[in-house]
Amino acid sequence: MGKRIQAFARFVSILIICFDGSNSNTKAASENHIFDFGLIQLKSLQFKVENREGNHLYTSNAWRSIGGKERLSANEVDSNTAISITYKVGTIKGLKALYTPSFQHRIGFFTSQIRNEKKVIRAFLEWLSNQSFPVVDISVSLHPDIFENVNTYSFDISAKYVYKLPLLGTEEELFKGLKSYTRSNLRKAQKELILIQKNDKSELIRLCDLTFDRQSTIYPRQELMDILESQLLQKSRLDFFAQRDGVNIAAVSILFDQERAFYLIGGYDKSNSHRGASTLAMWAALCAMKKKGIQEFDFQGSMIPGVERFIRGFGGEKVMYTSIQRYPWYIKLIKKLKRS
């Protein structure tokens, strides 16, 4: 029965490809111009597309300069609350789409104060529903409970999570917060490996290629190269390598702004395996961010299978956020059949 369902799913996929006139299953590059979405107003809240730079990494001009990202801002007229959202426009399955940029995981809301979160999400969903995108696939940094009793305009709402680690205590307290298996791997690596901090895009890409090839997984390699080659982001990125006998075994790359650090990507050479290599690189990243006065480390990608246990070992707090999706019915059907 399962084989029949898979065969039917493949058949439907072929029909959809012919219908769409495209065989692309990946997110294409964004169109590099600003879409005139105009202005939407709900009570005192206004949304508009503009070029104003925020203080968050993902609302910075440096981040927006990579790959044609768009930035939406909202202001409450009678307060100092400013909300910024960075997203991308391109194609998914041959259809025009609005989606979360690669390596960002959440499009917003990047602000320190929102007086009425339900009001904000209502205005945002209203704005989103008025856009001419057959496909919407984004995640926002708001708890799923906020969407209760809110008109979701037929968007599919689901919960996701990420681990975040406060960096407010001492390094000793940070170490005590590690899981026992993480502390054990770290001690072993500190005795047997060498830690190098050097931004080296060639070695980082090499280790990432080895990792994803081993997993038979395609990753957004070109988008990663764009980030690594961005001159505007050079001061906001650090790479950490765990070495043995002069050979890099594991790598961790992070991005940061004045308050937060973000796990960008990691790579591992299994042919030169060492159980604590990736742990050593990540620990070095955490300590470096603490010394810079960064307040929080965001382990982006915490839900990825095979990664969660590693991330959880550093003792972060599980924080919920929300996925907002809209796909045509036939793409939903294909996805459902593939999961069967």
Coordinates of C-alpha atoms in Angstrom, one line a residue, residues 1 86 222 232 261:
M1 CA 0.0 0.0 0.0
T86 CA 13.1 40.8 7.0
Q222 CA 25.5 29.5 -2.7
L232 CA 29.7 44.1 5.2
A261 CA 24.9 35.7 18.5

